[in-house]
Coordinates of C-alpha atoms in Angstrom, one line a residue:
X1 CA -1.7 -24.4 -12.0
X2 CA -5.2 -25.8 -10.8
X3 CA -8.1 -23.3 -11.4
X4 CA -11.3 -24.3 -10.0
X5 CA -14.2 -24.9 -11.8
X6 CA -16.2 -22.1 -10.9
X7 CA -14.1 -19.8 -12.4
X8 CA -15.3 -18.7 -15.9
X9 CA -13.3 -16.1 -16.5
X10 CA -16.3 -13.7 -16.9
X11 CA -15.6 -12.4 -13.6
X12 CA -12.3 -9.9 -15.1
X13 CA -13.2 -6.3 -15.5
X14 CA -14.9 -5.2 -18.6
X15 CA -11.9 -3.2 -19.6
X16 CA -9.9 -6.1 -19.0
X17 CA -11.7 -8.0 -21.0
X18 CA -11.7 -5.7 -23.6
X19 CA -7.9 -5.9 -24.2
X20 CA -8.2 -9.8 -24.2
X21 CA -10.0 -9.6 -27.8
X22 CA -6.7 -9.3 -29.4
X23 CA -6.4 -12.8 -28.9
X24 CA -7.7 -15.8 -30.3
X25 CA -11.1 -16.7 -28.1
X26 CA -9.9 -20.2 -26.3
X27 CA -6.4 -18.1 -24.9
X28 CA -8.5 -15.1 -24.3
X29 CA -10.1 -17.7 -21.7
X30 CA -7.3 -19.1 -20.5
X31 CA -5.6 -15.7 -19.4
X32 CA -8.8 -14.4 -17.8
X33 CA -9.3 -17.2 -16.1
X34 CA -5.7 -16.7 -14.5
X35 CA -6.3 -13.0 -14.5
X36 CA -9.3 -14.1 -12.2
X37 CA -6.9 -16.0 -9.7
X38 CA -4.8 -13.2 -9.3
X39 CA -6.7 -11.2 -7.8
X40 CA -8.6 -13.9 -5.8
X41 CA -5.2 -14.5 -3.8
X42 CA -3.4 -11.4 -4.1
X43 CA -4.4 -10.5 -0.2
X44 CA -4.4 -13.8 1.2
X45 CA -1.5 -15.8 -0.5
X46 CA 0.2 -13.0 -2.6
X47 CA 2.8 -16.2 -3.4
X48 CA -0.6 -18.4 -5.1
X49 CA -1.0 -14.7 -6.9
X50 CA 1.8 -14.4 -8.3
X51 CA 2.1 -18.0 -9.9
X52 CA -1.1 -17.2 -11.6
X53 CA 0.3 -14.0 -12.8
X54 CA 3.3 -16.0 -14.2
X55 CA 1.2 -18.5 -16.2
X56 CA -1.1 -15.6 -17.8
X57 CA 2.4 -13.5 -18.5
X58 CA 3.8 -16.3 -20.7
X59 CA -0.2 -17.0 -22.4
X60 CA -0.2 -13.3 -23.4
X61 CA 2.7 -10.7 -22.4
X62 CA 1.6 -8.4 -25.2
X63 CA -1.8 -7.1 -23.1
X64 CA -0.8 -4.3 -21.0
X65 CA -3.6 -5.8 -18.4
X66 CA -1.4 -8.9 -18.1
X67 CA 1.8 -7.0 -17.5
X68 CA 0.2 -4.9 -15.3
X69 CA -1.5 -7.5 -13.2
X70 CA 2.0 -9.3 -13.2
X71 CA 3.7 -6.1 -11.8
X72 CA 0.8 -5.7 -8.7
X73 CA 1.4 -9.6 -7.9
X74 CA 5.5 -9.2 -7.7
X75 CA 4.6 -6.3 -6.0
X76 CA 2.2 -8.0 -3.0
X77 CA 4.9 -11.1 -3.1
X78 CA 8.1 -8.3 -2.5
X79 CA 9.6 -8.8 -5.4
X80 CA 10.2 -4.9 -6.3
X81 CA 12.4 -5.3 -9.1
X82 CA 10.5 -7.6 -11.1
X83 CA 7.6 -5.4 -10.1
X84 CA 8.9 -2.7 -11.5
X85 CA 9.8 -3.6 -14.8
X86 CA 5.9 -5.0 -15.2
X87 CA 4.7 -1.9 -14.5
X88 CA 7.3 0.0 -16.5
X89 CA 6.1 -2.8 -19.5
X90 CA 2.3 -1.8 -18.6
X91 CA 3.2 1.9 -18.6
X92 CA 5.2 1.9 -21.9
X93 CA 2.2 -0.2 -23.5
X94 CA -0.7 2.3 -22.4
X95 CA 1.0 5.5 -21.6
X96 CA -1.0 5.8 -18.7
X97 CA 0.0 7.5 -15.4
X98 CA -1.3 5.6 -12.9
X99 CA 0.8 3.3 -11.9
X100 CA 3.3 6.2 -11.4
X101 CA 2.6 6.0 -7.2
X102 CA 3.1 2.1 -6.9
X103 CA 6.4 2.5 -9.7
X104 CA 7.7 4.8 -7.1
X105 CA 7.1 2.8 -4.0
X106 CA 9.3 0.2 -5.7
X107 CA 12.1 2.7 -5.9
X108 CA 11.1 2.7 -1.9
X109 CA 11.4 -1.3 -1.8
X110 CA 14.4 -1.5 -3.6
X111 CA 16.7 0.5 -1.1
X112 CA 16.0 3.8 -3.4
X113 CA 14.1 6.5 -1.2
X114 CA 15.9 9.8 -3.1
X115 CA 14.9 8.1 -6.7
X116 CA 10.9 7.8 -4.9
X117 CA 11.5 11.5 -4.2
X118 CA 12.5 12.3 -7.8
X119 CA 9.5 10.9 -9.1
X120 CA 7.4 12.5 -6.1
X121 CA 8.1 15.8 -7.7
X122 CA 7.7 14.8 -11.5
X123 CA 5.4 16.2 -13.8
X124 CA 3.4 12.7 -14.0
X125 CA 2.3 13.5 -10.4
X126 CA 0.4 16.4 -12.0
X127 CA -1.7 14.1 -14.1
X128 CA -2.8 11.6 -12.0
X129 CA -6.2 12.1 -10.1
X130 CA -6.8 12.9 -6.8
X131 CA -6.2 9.4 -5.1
X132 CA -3.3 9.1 -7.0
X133 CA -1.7 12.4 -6.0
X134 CA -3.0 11.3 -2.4
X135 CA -1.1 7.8 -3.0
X136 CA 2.2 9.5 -4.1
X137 CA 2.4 11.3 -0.9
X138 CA 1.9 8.7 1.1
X139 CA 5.0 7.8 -0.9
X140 CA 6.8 10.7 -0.6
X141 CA 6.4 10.5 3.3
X142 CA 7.2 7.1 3.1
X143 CA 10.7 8.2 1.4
X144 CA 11.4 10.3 3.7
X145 CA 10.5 8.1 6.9
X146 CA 13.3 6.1 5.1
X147 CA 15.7 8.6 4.7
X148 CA 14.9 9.2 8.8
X149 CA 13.7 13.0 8.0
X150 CA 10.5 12.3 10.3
X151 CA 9.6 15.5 10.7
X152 CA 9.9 15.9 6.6
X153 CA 7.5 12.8 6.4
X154 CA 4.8 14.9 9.0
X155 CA 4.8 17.8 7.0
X156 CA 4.4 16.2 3.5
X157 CA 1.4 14.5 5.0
X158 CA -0.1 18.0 6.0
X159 CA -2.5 18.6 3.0
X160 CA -6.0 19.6 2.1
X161 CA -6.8 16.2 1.8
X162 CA -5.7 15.2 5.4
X163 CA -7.5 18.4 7.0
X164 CA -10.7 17.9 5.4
X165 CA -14.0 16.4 7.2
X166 CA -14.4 14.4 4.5
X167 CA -14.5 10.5 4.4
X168 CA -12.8 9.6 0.3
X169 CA -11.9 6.0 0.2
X170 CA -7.9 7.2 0.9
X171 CA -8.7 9.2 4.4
X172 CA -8.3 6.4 6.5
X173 CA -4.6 5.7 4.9
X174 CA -3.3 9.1 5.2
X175 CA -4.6 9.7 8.9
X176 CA -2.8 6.4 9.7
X177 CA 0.1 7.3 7.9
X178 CA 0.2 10.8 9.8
X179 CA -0.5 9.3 13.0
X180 CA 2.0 6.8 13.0
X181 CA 4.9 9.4 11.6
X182 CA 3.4 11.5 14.6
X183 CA 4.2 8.6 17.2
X184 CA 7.6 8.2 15.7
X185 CA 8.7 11.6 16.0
X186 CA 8.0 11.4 19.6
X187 CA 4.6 13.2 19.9
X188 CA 2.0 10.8 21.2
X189 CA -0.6 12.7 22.4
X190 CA -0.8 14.0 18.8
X191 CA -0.9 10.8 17.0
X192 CA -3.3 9.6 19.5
X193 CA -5.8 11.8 18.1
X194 CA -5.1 11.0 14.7
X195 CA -5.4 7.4 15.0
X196 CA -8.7 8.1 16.4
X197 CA -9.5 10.0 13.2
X198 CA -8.4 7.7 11.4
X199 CA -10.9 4.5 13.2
X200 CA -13.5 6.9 12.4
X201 CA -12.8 6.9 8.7
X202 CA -11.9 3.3 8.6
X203 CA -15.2 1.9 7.8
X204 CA -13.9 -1.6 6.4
X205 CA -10.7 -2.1 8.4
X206 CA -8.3 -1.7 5.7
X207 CA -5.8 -0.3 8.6
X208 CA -5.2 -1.1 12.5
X209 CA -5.7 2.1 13.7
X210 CA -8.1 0.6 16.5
X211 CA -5.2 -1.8 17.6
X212 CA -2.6 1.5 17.6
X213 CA -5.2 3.3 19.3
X214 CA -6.0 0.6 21.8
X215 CA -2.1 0.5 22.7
X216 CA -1.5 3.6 23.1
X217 CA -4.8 3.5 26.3
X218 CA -2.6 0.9 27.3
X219 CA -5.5 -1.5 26.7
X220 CA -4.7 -5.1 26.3
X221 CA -7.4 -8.1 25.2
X222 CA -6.7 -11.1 27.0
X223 CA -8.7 -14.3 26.6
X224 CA -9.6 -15.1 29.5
X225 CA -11.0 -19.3 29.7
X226 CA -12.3 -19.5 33.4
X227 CA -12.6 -23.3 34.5
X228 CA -13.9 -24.0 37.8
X229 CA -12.3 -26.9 39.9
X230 CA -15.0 -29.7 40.9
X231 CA -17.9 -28.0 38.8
X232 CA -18.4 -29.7 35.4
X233 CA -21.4 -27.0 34.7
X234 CA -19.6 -23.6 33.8
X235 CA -21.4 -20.2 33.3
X236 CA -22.3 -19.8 30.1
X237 CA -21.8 -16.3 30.1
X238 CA -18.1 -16.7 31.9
X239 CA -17.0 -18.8 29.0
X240 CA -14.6 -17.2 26.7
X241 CA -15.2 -14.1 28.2
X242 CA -12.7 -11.3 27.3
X243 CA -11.1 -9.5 30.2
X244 CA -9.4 -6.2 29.9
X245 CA -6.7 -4.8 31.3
X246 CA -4.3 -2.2 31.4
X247 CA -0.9 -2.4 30.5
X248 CA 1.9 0.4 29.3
X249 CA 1.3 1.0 25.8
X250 CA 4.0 -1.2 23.3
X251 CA 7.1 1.0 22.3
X252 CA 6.0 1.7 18.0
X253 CA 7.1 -0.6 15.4
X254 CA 10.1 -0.1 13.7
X255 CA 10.1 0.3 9.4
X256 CA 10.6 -2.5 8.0
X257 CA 13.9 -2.5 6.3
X258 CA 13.8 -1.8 2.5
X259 CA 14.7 -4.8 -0.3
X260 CA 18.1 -4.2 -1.3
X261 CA 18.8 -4.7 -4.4
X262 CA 21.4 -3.5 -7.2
X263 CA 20.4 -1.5 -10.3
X264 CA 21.7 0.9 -12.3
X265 CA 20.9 4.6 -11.4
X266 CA 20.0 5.1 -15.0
X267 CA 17.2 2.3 -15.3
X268 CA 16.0 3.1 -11.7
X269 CA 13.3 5.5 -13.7
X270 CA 11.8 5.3 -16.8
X271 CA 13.6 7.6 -19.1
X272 CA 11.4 10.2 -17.8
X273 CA 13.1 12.7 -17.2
X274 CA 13.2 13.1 -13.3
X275 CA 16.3 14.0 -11.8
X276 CA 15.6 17.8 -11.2
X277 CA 12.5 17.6 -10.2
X278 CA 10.9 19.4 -6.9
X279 CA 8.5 16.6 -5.1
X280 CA 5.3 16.5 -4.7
X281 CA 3.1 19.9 -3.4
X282 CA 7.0 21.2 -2.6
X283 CA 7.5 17.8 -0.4
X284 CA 11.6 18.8 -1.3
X285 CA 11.2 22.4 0.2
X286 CA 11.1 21.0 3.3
X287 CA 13.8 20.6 5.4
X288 CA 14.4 16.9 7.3
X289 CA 15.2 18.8 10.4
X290 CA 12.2 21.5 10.7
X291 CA 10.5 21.8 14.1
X292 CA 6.7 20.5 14.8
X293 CA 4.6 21.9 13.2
X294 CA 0.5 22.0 13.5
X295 CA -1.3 18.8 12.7

């Protein structure tokens, strides 16, 4: 695949770059170079990613960084199986934890919520830092949205973490995750509140909280081109304006259904030993059908 010219290859992550001395220095350019492409396209054109992350896998499938990079760009392109055996490659290579969050979101994409729960409440969870603990309940609610026990999904979401005043760089995700469990379980005025938290933690619009919050005002943006009949001159200040107007706020967006798949229960997780294990923060101790409770 075409790489432009003004990638070097320099631009990969030190640590990255590290694991690319195993191999000889004109390869060690070659993947980086891909690496580099990867994640250039993995937001825009997940597909572009993930042909990148092809070439680089067959240059050098031996470097955990490759395998892992392969795993994030199945992963962005839906391709949860494929995903998951990259990151299962990456994880065996390392012995690192972190992917553990994304390896269970997989389970998610592949039609396996219960299996995403087992690894919710595995003792991997334990080691993983504070975002990644936040990212595996996200998970965990995510399973249980799935598994339509809503009000399981609300209260796995209640944490310290979602409580505190405090902007980290995952606040924004788990207010919007909470808000929008909070709209599907009926109670609006609720998750009207927290999608207003969660615009006020969203400095860098990773989430459309402002849209969901905008909807539920019943505020619509309509573009509103003005032209006036027998008058070639128009206002410059009339043009394009945007007019605003209310409407009845959109009924909530379904889940999108999960990637089926088949796969044998016993490669589902990674010889970890997780089938009798409680979820995350007791996210299993609670019951699909409790009442509301306080957000």
């Amino acid at each position: 695949m075409p790489i432009p010219d003004d990638v070097t290859g320099e631009e990969i992550d030190k640590d990255v770059k590290q694991e690319l001395q195993s191999l000889p220095k004109g390869l060690a350019e070659d993947v980086s170079r891909n690496l580099v492409m990867v994640a250039r396209l993995i937001d825009e054109d997940p597909e572009g990613a993930y042909g990148y992350s092809r070439v680089a896998l067959r240059l050098a499938s031996r470097v955990a960084a490759v395998r892992e990079a392969a795993g994030f760009a199945a992963y962005a392109s839906q391709k949860y199986s494929e995903a998951l055996a990259e990151f299962r490659a990456a994880r065996r290579m390392t012995g690192n934890v972190d992917l553990w969050p994304v390896m269970a979101d997989c389970e998610r994409g592949l039609g396996r919520p219960e299996k995403a729960l087992d690894m919710a409440g595995a003792p991997e969870v334990q080691k993983l830092d504070k975002a990644g603990q936040v990212e595996m309940r996200l998970v965990a609610a995510g399973a249980r949205r799935d598994m339509d026990q809503l009000d399981a999904a609300i209260v796995t979401l209640q944490s310290p973490e979602l409580a505190s005043n405090s902007v980290q760089p995952w606040t924004a995700r788990l207010r919007y995750a909470y808000a929008d469990a909070l709209l599907a379980a009926g109670r609006e005025g609720e998750a009207r509140e927290w999608f207003a938290k969660a615009v006020e933690s969203d400095k860098d619009g990773s989430t459309d909280a402002s849209d969901r919050l905008a909807e539920l005002d019943g505020v619509e943006f309509v573009d509103a081109l003005v032209e006036d009949d027998g008058d070639s001159d128009h206002d410059s200040d009339s043009d394009g304006d945007v007019e605003v107007v209310n409407s009845e706020a959109p009924e909530a967006k379904p889940v999108p259904e999960a990637e089926t798949e088949p796969e044998s229960a016993e490669d589902s997780v990674d010889d970890d030993g997780l089938d009798d294990v409680d979820d995350v923060d007791d996210v299993d101790d609670v019951d699909g059908d409790e009442g509301d409770l306080k957000s």
